[in-house]
Amino acid sequence: MSTHHSNQIRALIERLARLSEAEDWAGELNPAQMAALSYLSNANRFSRAPSHVASFSGSTRGTVSQTLRALERKGLVTETRSQNDRRSISYSVTAKGRELALSGKALDNAIASLPPDRVQALEQGLGNVLRTLLAAQGGRSFGLCRQCRHHERRGSASYCHLLKVDLEPAETEQICHEHSPA
Amino acid sequence: MSTHHSNQIRALIERLARLSEAEDWAGELNPAQMAALSYLSNANRFSRAPSHVASFSGSTRGTVSQTLRALERKGLVTETRSQNDRRSISYSVTAKGRELALSGKALDNAIASLPPDRVQALEQGLGNVLRTLLAAQGGRSFGLCRQCRHHERRGSASYCHLLKVDLEPAETEQICHEHSPA
DNA sequence: TTGCAATAGTTTCGACTCGCTACTATTAAG
DNA sequence: CTTAATAGTAGCGAGTCGAAACTATTGCAA
């Protein structure tokens, strides 16, 4: 019974995602590229490495490596090698990339047309499902910096107790790969 | 504001689908194949043609043609050519395919662990979103035969006024490509 | 300090997706 | 009876995806 409903809902989620991804984004990007670009445009400066993208999307480093090269060829992201750890790379989204990442999606409009309480219920319900799924699979939560247990508000600025760095206000609204629910 | 929430929810939907599809299904199937197999195992006998699968998944006939051949090579579906219209083909899911289609998914378990009212809210909310999206894009609803405007209950059996055929009870619980909301 | 072991990322391989543009076969419509 | 529409397939090119092998760097421990 409950199993039956779970099936239905999973089917709905997968179908909605599939239909949403079937949008061609001006023919420029495919779903994997769009997902990576969208993630990068919302991730903070500690969370823009290939391995973070891979972890976020449940993919592998090898696959993501190719996806990021495709994005770079298209001028949507640029790579920056780290000085501290010369193995690691951080990708930044260009202006052109940011524009594409924010371009209107039909699914967004469909969601926005719901009554506010329905939207609220959806967000909470899907959030719960995601947390449960991640807990079961040992994945990272990739939540907002601001909602992390290592985050501390200090007046107008903030501080991360895990990475031991000061944070600007805007950064606390970004995704962090070290995120841990409060 | 509302736009912001819509973005969040779309991101949740796409991420959940991506994580769910990252399950390897015993290493046998990829996401597109699983989606097609899952659809076929729930579709009624009028809705199992390549074009129906394509329409359901928002893909193209060409792509689906290859996906179905892959499934057939793996012994998960079999094709049956129609006598009435010798252009059309109907695919059936084999026992092996049905087993795979019903195999447990981590996302199902995550959903099933929610309180029943949350599950209810999710199902309704996502259903609303899907209907809105389909209306905006002109896509078919692919709902259950039983919930169709052409369906009429006749004692223990049923009748479809569109296709003008008698239906067995089990068939009314399947997906129909001609489905039109009541 | 030297010598692994772990980590970050890349490369290559093979099977496959995906949209596209032909293309064939069949059926429908004028 | 020709023409148009429909159902499905074939081949192309760019790209996904997982796996395994590989390079370069960093960490750790004897």
Short mmCIF file of C-alpha atoms (C1' of nucleotides) in Angstrom, two decimals:
data_model
loop_
_atom_site.label_atom_id
_atom_site.label_comp_id
_atom_site.label_asym_id
_atom_site.label_seq_id
_atom_site.Cartn_x
_atom_site.Cartn_y
_atom_site.Cartn_z
CA MET A 1 0.00 0.00 0.00
CA SER A 2 2.49 2.53 1.20
CA THR A 3 4.93 0.83 -1.15
CA HIS A 4 2.53 1.45 -4.00
CA HIS A 5 2.39 5.18 -3.25
CA SER A 6 6.17 5.34 -2.97
CA ASN A 7 6.46 3.85 -6.43
CA GLN A 8 4.05 6.40 -7.81
CA ILE A 9 5.92 9.27 -6.28
CA ARG A 10 9.29 8.04 -7.47
CA ALA A 11 7.81 7.71 -10.92
CA LEU A 12 6.52 11.27 -10.71
CA ILE A 13 9.88 12.61 -9.59
CA GLU A 14 11.78 10.79 -12.30
CA ARG A 15 9.31 11.77 -14.99
CA LEU A 16 9.27 15.42 -13.99
CA ALA A 17 13.06 15.50 -13.99
CA ARG A 18 13.17 13.81 -17.37
CA LEU A 19 10.66 16.20 -18.90
CA SER A 20 12.43 19.16 -17.38
CA GLU A 21 15.76 17.98 -18.73
CA ALA A 22 14.24 17.43 -22.15
CA GLU A 23 14.23 21.21 -22.53
CA ASP A 24 17.04 21.95 -24.87
CA TRP A 25 18.42 25.09 -23.21
CA ALA A 26 18.79 26.73 -26.56
CA GLY A 27 20.37 23.55 -27.87
CA GLU A 28 23.58 24.38 -26.07
CA LEU A 29 23.63 22.00 -23.13
CA ASN A 30 22.62 18.46 -22.28
CA PRO A 31 21.20 17.42 -18.89
CA ALA A 32 24.51 16.44 -17.28
CA GLN A 33 26.12 19.69 -18.37
CA MET A 34 23.18 21.73 -17.13
CA ALA A 35 23.24 19.94 -13.78
CA ALA A 36 26.96 20.62 -13.36
CA LEU A 37 26.63 24.24 -14.41
CA SER A 38 23.70 24.77 -12.10
CA TYR A 39 25.58 23.21 -9.19
CA LEU A 40 28.72 25.29 -9.81
CA SER A 41 26.72 28.50 -9.99
CA ASN A 42 25.36 27.85 -6.51
CA ALA A 43 28.40 26.34 -4.79
CA ASN A 44 30.79 28.29 -2.57
CA ARG A 45 34.51 28.63 -3.24
CA PHE A 46 35.35 25.47 -1.25
CA SER A 47 32.94 23.32 -3.23
CA ARG A 48 33.72 23.82 -6.91
CA ALA A 49 36.10 20.95 -7.58
CA PRO A 50 35.35 18.09 -9.99
CA SER A 51 35.10 15.64 -7.11
CA HIS A 52 32.47 17.82 -5.46
CA VAL A 53 30.39 17.91 -8.61
CA ALA A 54 30.72 14.15 -8.89
CA SER A 55 29.69 13.62 -5.31
CA PHE A 56 26.74 15.96 -5.68
CA SER A 57 25.36 14.31 -8.78
CA GLY A 58 26.11 10.74 -7.74
CA SER A 59 28.45 10.37 -10.70
CA THR A 60 32.17 9.65 -10.97
CA ARG A 61 35.25 11.87 -11.21
CA GLY A 62 36.04 10.58 -14.68
CA THR A 63 32.63 11.40 -16.09
CA VAL A 64 32.56 14.82 -14.48
CA SER A 65 36.03 15.57 -15.80
CA GLN A 66 34.69 15.28 -19.34
CA THR A 67 31.53 17.21 -18.60
CA LEU A 68 33.54 20.12 -17.20
CA ARG A 69 35.82 20.14 -20.23
CA ALA A 70 32.75 20.40 -22.45
CA LEU A 71 31.51 23.33 -20.37
CA GLU A 72 34.91 24.99 -20.58
CA ARG A 73 35.05 24.60 -24.36
CA LYS A 74 31.71 26.36 -24.52
CA GLY A 75 33.05 29.23 -22.46
CA LEU A 76 30.67 28.66 -19.56
CA VAL A 77 33.25 27.87 -16.86
CA THR A 78 36.94 28.50 -16.23
CA GLU A 79 39.37 26.45 -14.17
CA THR A 80 41.60 27.80 -11.42
CA ARG A 81 44.34 25.64 -9.96
CA SER A 82 44.87 25.93 -6.22
CA GLN A 83 48.15 27.17 -4.71
CA ASN A 84 47.84 25.33 -1.41
CA ASP A 85 47.14 21.94 -2.88
CA ARG A 86 48.45 21.71 -6.42
CA ARG A 87 46.36 18.63 -7.14
CA SER A 88 43.07 20.41 -6.77
CA ILE A 89 41.14 22.59 -9.21
CA SER A 90 38.27 24.97 -8.67
CA TYR A 91 35.86 25.86 -11.46
CA SER A 92 34.19 29.25 -11.76
CA VAL A 93 31.11 30.05 -13.78
CA THR A 94 31.54 32.80 -16.36
CA ALA A 95 29.00 35.57 -16.95
CA LYS A 96 27.72 33.69 -19.98
CA GLY A 97 27.42 30.53 -17.92
CA ARG A 98 25.61 32.27 -15.12
CA GLU A 99 23.11 33.68 -17.57
CA LEU A 100 22.39 30.23 -18.96
CA ALA A 101 22.13 28.69 -15.49
CA LEU A 102 19.47 31.18 -14.50
CA SER A 103 17.45 31.03 -17.72
CA GLY A 104 13.79 30.22 -17.29
CA LYS A 105 12.65 26.65 -16.96
CA ALA A 106 9.14 25.41 -17.73
CA LEU A 107 9.17 23.30 -14.57
CA ASP A 108 9.82 26.39 -12.48
CA ASN A 109 6.75 28.06 -13.92
CA ALA A 110 4.64 25.01 -13.26
CA ILE A 111 5.76 24.97 -9.64
CA ALA A 112 5.30 28.71 -9.23
CA SER A 113 1.69 28.42 -10.34
CA LEU A 114 0.81 26.29 -7.32
CA PRO A 115 -0.77 27.80 -4.21
CA PRO A 116 1.92 28.82 -1.68
CA ASP A 117 0.98 26.23 0.92
CA ARG A 118 1.34 23.48 -1.68
CA VAL A 119 4.77 24.81 -2.61
CA GLN A 120 5.75 24.84 1.04
CA ALA A 121 4.55 21.25 1.50
CA LEU A 122 6.45 20.14 -1.60
CA GLU A 123 9.67 21.74 -0.48
CA GLN A 124 9.48 20.19 2.96
CA GLY A 125 8.45 16.78 1.71
CA LEU A 126 11.13 16.56 -0.96
CA GLY A 127 13.69 17.87 1.52
CA ASN A 128 12.81 15.12 3.94
CA VAL A 129 13.08 12.50 1.25
CA LEU A 130 16.47 13.79 0.17
CA ARG A 131 17.84 13.77 3.71
CA THR A 132 16.56 10.25 4.30
CA LEU A 133 18.03 9.05 1.03
CA LEU A 134 21.40 10.62 1.73
CA ALA A 135 21.49 9.22 5.24
CA ALA A 136 20.76 5.74 3.87
CA GLN A 137 23.43 5.99 1.18
CA GLY A 138 26.04 7.88 3.16
CA GLY A 139 26.03 10.80 0.75
CA ARG A 140 26.76 14.39 1.63
CA SER A 141 23.90 16.81 2.17
CA PHE A 142 25.29 19.77 0.16
CA GLY A 143 23.07 22.19 2.04
CA LEU A 144 23.40 25.92 2.40
CA CYS A 145 26.37 27.19 4.40
CA ARG A 146 24.03 29.29 6.55
CA GLN A 147 22.14 26.17 7.68
CA CYS A 148 25.26 24.23 8.68
CA ARG A 149 26.25 23.17 12.14
CA HIS A 150 29.72 24.69 11.63
CA HIS A 151 28.31 28.08 10.75
CA GLU A 152 28.36 30.90 13.27
CA ARG A 153 26.85 34.34 12.71
CA ARG A 154 29.18 37.15 13.83
CA GLY A 155 27.37 40.43 13.42
CA SER A 156 27.03 41.15 9.72
CA ALA A 157 29.65 38.53 8.78
CA SER A 158 29.96 34.84 9.56
CA TYR A 159 32.54 32.22 10.49
CA CYS A 160 33.00 28.55 9.61
CA HIS A 161 34.30 26.48 12.52
CA LEU A 162 35.18 23.55 10.33
CA LEU A 163 37.31 25.33 7.73
CA LYS A 164 38.28 28.04 10.19
CA VAL A 165 37.68 30.94 7.81
CA ASP A 166 35.67 34.15 7.80
CA LEU A 167 32.75 34.25 5.42
CA GLU A 168 31.11 37.07 3.58
CA PRO A 169 27.32 37.37 3.85
CA ALA A 170 26.71 36.26 0.26
CA GLU A 171 28.75 33.11 0.79
CA THR A 172 26.44 31.84 3.49
CA GLU A 173 23.69 31.49 0.89
CA GLN A 174 25.76 29.12 -1.23
CA ILE A 175 26.05 25.36 -1.30
CA CYS A 176 28.90 23.81 0.68
CA HIS A 177 30.20 20.29 0.19
CA GLU A 178 31.16 20.15 3.86
CA HIS A 179 27.61 20.93 4.92
CA SER A 180 26.35 19.05 7.93
CA PRO A 181 22.76 19.52 9.15
CA ALA A 182 22.46 21.46 12.40
CA MET B 1 10.60 35.04 -3.84
CA SER B 2 8.21 32.47 -5.19
CA THR B 3 10.62 32.14 -8.09
CA HIS B 4 13.35 31.33 -5.65
CA HIS B 5 11.34 28.52 -4.09
CA SER B 6 10.48 27.14 -7.50
CA ASN B 7 14.16 26.97 -8.31
CA GLN B 8 14.87 25.11 -5.10
CA ILE B 9 12.14 22.60 -5.73
CA ARG B 10 13.20 21.99 -9.31
CA ALA B 11 16.72 21.45 -8.06
CA LEU B 12 15.42 18.98 -5.49
CA ILE B 13 13.41 17.08 -8.08
CA GLU B 14 16.29 16.88 -10.52
CA ARG B 15 18.77 15.90 -7.86
CA LEU B 16 16.54 13.20 -6.40
CA ALA B 17 15.95 11.76 -9.85
CA ARG B 18 19.66 11.85 -10.61
CA LEU B 19 20.59 10.14 -7.36
CA SER B 20 17.87 7.58 -7.84
CA GLU B 21 19.01 6.85 -11.36
CA ALA B 22 22.60 6.55 -10.20
CA GLU B 23 21.61 3.23 -8.65
CA ASP B 24 23.14 0.64 -10.86
CA TRP B 25 20.23 -1.86 -10.98
CA ALA B 26 22.69 -4.71 -10.71
CA GLY B 27 24.81 -3.03 -13.38
CA GLU B 28 22.37 -4.16 -16.04
CA LEU B 29 20.53 -1.02 -17.01
CA ASN B 30 21.15 2.67 -17.49
CA PRO B 31 18.62 5.37 -16.60
CA ALA B 32 16.95 5.63 -20.00
CA GLN B 33 16.56 1.87 -20.23
CA MET B 34 15.14 1.67 -16.73
CA ALA B 35 12.67 4.45 -17.47
CA ALA B 36 11.47 2.68 -20.62
CA LEU B 37 11.23 -0.69 -18.89
CA SER B 38 9.35 0.83 -15.99
CA TYR B 39 6.93 2.56 -18.33
CA LEU B 40 6.28 -0.56 -20.38
CA SER B 41 5.61 -2.64 -17.30
CA ASN B 42 2.84 -0.26 -16.29
CA ALA B 43 1.33 0.56 -19.69
CA ASN B 44 -1.74 -1.14 -21.14
CA ARG B 45 -1.79 -3.04 -24.42
CA PHE B 46 -2.65 0.10 -26.44
CA SER B 47 0.28 2.06 -25.09
CA ARG B 48 3.41 -0.04 -25.57
CA ALA B 49 4.67 1.25 -28.92
CA PRO B 50 8.02 3.04 -29.35
CA SER B 51 6.26 6.31 -30.10
CA HIS B 52 4.36 6.05 -26.82
CA VAL B 53 7.54 5.52 -24.85
CA ALA B 54 9.07 8.49 -26.66
CA SER B 55 6.10 10.70 -25.94
CA PHE B 56 6.05 9.65 -22.29
CA SER B 57 9.71 10.35 -21.67
CA GLY B 58 9.90 13.51 -23.75
CA SER B 59 12.43 11.83 -26.05
CA THR B 60 12.36 10.99 -29.76
CA ARG B 61 11.33 7.90 -31.71
CA GLY B 62 14.88 7.37 -32.93
CA THR B 63 16.41 7.37 -29.49
CA VAL B 64 13.72 5.12 -28.07
CA SER B 65 14.13 2.70 -30.94
CA GLN B 66 17.70 2.06 -29.87
CA THR B 67 16.83 1.87 -26.18
CA LEU B 68 14.20 -0.78 -26.87
CA ARG B 69 16.62 -2.82 -28.96
CA ALA B 70 19.05 -2.74 -26.05
CA LEU B 71 16.32 -3.98 -23.73
CA GLU B 72 15.40 -6.71 -26.18
CA ARG B 73 19.00 -7.88 -26.50
CA LYS B 74 19.04 -8.22 -22.73
CA GLY B 75 15.92 -10.35 -22.80
CA LEU B 76 13.80 -7.89 -20.84
CA VAL B 77 11.20 -7.12 -23.52
CA THR B 78 9.86 -8.78 -26.68
CA GLU B 79 8.32 -7.15 -29.71
CA THR B 80 4.98 -8.06 -31.24
CA ARG B 81 3.98 -6.68 -34.61
CA SER B 82 0.36 -5.67 -35.01
CA GLN B 83 -1.96 -7.34 -37.54
CA ASN B 84 -4.30 -4.40 -37.96
CA ASP B 85 -1.63 -1.83 -38.67
CA ARG B 86 1.51 -3.47 -39.95
CA ARG B 87 3.60 -0.41 -39.25
CA SER B 88 3.12 -0.54 -35.52
CA ILE B 89 4.86 -2.62 -32.87
CA SER B 90 3.93 -3.37 -29.30
CA TYR B 91 6.55 -4.32 -26.74
CA SER B 92 5.88 -6.70 -23.87
CA VAL B 93 7.94 -7.01 -20.72
CA THR B 94 9.26 -10.50 -20.01
CA ALA B 95 9.21 -12.14 -16.59
CA LYS B 96 12.86 -11.23 -16.16
CA GLY B 97 12.11 -7.65 -17.13
CA ARG B 98 9.18 -7.41 -14.78
CA GLU B 99 11.33 -8.63 -11.92
CA LEU B 100 13.92 -5.97 -12.62
CA ALA B 101 11.31 -3.24 -12.99
CA LEU B 102 9.89 -4.01 -9.58
CA SER B 103 13.22 -4.42 -7.78
CA GLY B 104 13.62 -2.24 -4.75
CA LYS B 105 14.77 1.33 -5.11
CA ALA B 106 16.42 3.35 -2.37
CA LEU B 107 14.26 6.34 -3.20
CA ASP B 108 11.12 4.29 -2.62
CA ASN B 109 12.28 3.42 0.86
CA ALA B 110 13.09 7.03 1.62
CA ILE B 111 9.60 8.06 0.54
CA ALA B 112 7.94 5.21 2.42
CA SER B 113 9.59 6.33 5.65
CA LEU B 114 7.70 9.63 5.60
CA PRO B 115 4.52 10.12 7.63
CA PRO B 116 1.43 9.26 5.53
CA ASP B 117 0.10 12.81 5.36
CA ARG B 118 3.44 14.01 4.00
CA VAL B 119 3.32 11.28 1.36
CA GLN B 120 -0.18 12.34 0.44
CA ALA B 121 0.87 15.98 0.14
CA LEU B 122 3.85 15.02 -2.03
CA GLU B 123 1.76 12.94 -4.38
CA GLN B 124 -0.81 15.68 -4.82
CA GLY B 125 1.72 18.46 -5.19
CA LEU B 126 3.85 16.63 -7.73
CA GLY B 127 0.73 15.55 -9.58
CA ASN B 128 -0.38 19.15 -9.84
CA VAL B 129 3.00 20.22 -11.10
CA LEU B 130 3.02 17.50 -13.73
CA ARG B 131 -0.44 18.38 -15.01
CA THR B 132 0.48 22.05 -15.22
CA LEU B 133 3.71 21.28 -17.03
CA LEU B 134 1.99 18.98 -19.51
CA ALA B 135 -0.76 21.51 -20.15
CA ALA B 136 1.86 24.18 -20.85
CA GLN B 137 3.82 21.95 -23.22
CA GLY B 138 0.92 20.16 -24.83
CA GLY B 139 2.11 16.75 -23.69
CA ARG B 140 -0.12 13.77 -22.93
CA SER B 141 -1.03 12.96 -19.35
CA PHE B 142 -0.44 9.19 -19.45
CA GLY B 143 -2.71 8.65 -16.45
CA LEU B 144 -4.40 5.48 -15.29
CA CYS B 145 -7.14 4.08 -17.53
CA ARG B 146 -9.51 3.98 -14.56
CA GLN B 147 -9.17 7.75 -14.05
CA CYS B 148 -9.88 8.63 -17.68
CA ARG B 149 -12.85 10.51 -19.02
CA HIS B 150 -13.44 7.75 -21.60
CA HIS B 151 -13.60 5.03 -18.97
CA GLU B 152 -16.93 3.57 -17.90
CA ARG B 153 -17.39 1.00 -15.18
CA ARG B 154 -19.76 -1.80 -16.18
CA GLY B 155 -20.29 -4.09 -13.24
CA SER B 156 -17.07 -5.99 -12.64
CA ALA B 157 -15.67 -5.08 -16.08
CA SER B 158 -15.12 -1.75 -17.83
CA TYR B 159 -15.45 -0.14 -21.22
CA CYS B 160 -13.41 2.49 -23.11
CA HIS B 161 -15.57 4.88 -25.12
CA LEU B 162 -12.64 6.22 -27.08
CA LEU B 163 -11.19 2.94 -28.34
CA LYS B 164 -14.58 1.20 -28.15
CA VAL B 165 -13.30 -1.94 -26.47
CA ASP B 166 -14.12 -3.94 -23.35
CA LEU B 167 -11.51 -3.85 -20.61
CA GLU B 168 -10.55 -6.35 -17.99
CA PRO B 169 -10.36 -5.12 -14.39
CA ALA B 170 -6.56 -5.33 -14.26
CA GLU B 171 -6.23 -3.19 -17.37
CA THR B 172 -7.94 -0.23 -15.76
CA GLU B 173 -5.00 0.07 -13.36
CA GLN B 174 -2.51 0.52 -16.18
CA ILE B 175 -1.17 3.59 -17.93
CA CYS B 176 -2.89 4.61 -21.18
CA HIS B 177 -1.38 6.93 -23.77
CA GLU B 178 -4.88 8.10 -24.71
CA HIS B 179 -5.59 9.15 -21.14
CA SER B 180 -7.53 12.35 -20.73
CA PRO B 181 -8.27 13.73 -17.24
CA ALA B 182 -11.92 13.43 -16.20
"C1'" DT C 1 64.11 11.07 5.33
"C1'" DT C 2 62.68 7.79 2.80
"C1'" DG C 3 59.02 5.07 1.37
"C1'" DC C 4 54.64 3.98 0.76
"C1'" DA C 5 49.57 5.00 0.80
"C1'" DA C 6 46.00 8.09 0.02
"C1'" DT C 7 44.11 11.76 -2.71
"C1'" DA C 8 42.86 14.82 -6.96
"C1'" DG C 9 42.32 14.71 -11.36
"C1'" DT C 10 42.87 12.81 -16.20
"C1'" DT C 11 42.74 9.46 -19.85
"C1'" DT C 12 41.04 5.70 -22.41
"C1'" DC C 13 37.72 2.12 -23.47
"C1'" DG C 14 33.24 0.27 -24.74
"C1'" DA C 15 28.39 0.48 -24.56
"C1'" DC C 16 25.03 3.57 -24.77
"C1'" DT C 17 22.10 8.21 -25.10
"C1'" DC C 18 20.30 11.74 -27.73
"C1'" DG C 19 18.76 14.82 -31.34
"C1'" DC C 20 18.95 15.00 -36.11
"C1'" DT C 21 18.31 13.93 -40.86
"C1'" DA C 22 17.41 10.73 -44.08
"C1'" DC C 23 15.09 6.54 -45.29
"C1'" DT C 24 11.49 2.38 -45.80
"C1'" DA C 25 7.06 0.52 -45.27
"C1'" DT C 26 2.43 1.03 -44.58
"C1'" DT C 27 -1.93 3.38 -44.30
"C1'" DA C 28 -5.06 7.32 -45.13
"C1'" DA C 29 -7.14 11.04 -47.96
"C1'" DG C 30 -8.03 13.62 -51.90
"C1'" DC D 1 -4.09 6.64 -57.94
"C1'" DT D 2 -1.27 9.76 -56.44
"C1'" DT D 3 0.08 12.18 -52.42
"C1'" DA D 4 0.43 12.97 -47.69
"C1'" DA D 5 0.70 11.35 -43.13
"C1'" DT D 6 2.29 7.89 -39.87
"C1'" DA D 7 5.34 4.16 -37.53
"C1'" DG D 8 9.47 2.78 -37.16
"C1'" DT D 9 14.58 2.30 -38.46
"C1'" DA D 10 19.55 3.56 -39.87
"C1'" DG D 11 23.55 6.33 -39.43
"C1'" DC D 12 26.07 10.47 -37.76
"C1'" DG D 13 28.39 13.17 -34.22
"C1'" DA D 14 28.85 14.86 -29.66
"C1'" DG D 15 28.45 13.40 -25.35
"C1'" DT D 16 27.32 10.33 -20.97
"C1'" DC D 17 28.70 6.90 -17.95
"C1'" DG D 18 31.30 3.49 -15.16
"C1'" DA D 19 35.47 1.19 -14.79
"C1'" DA D 20 40.24 0.71 -14.77
"C1'" DA D 21 44.75 2.42 -15.49
"C1'" DC D 22 47.53 6.35 -15.07
"C1'" DT D 23 50.11 10.96 -13.30
"C1'" DA D 24 51.03 14.20 -9.92
"C1'" DT D 25 50.85 15.66 -5.43
"C1'" DT D 26 50.40 15.32 -0.49
"C1'" DG D 27 50.28 12.82 4.05
"C1'" DC D 28 51.99 9.66 7.22
"C1'" DA D 29 54.91 6.61 9.58
"C1'" DA D 30 58.96 3.93 10.50
#
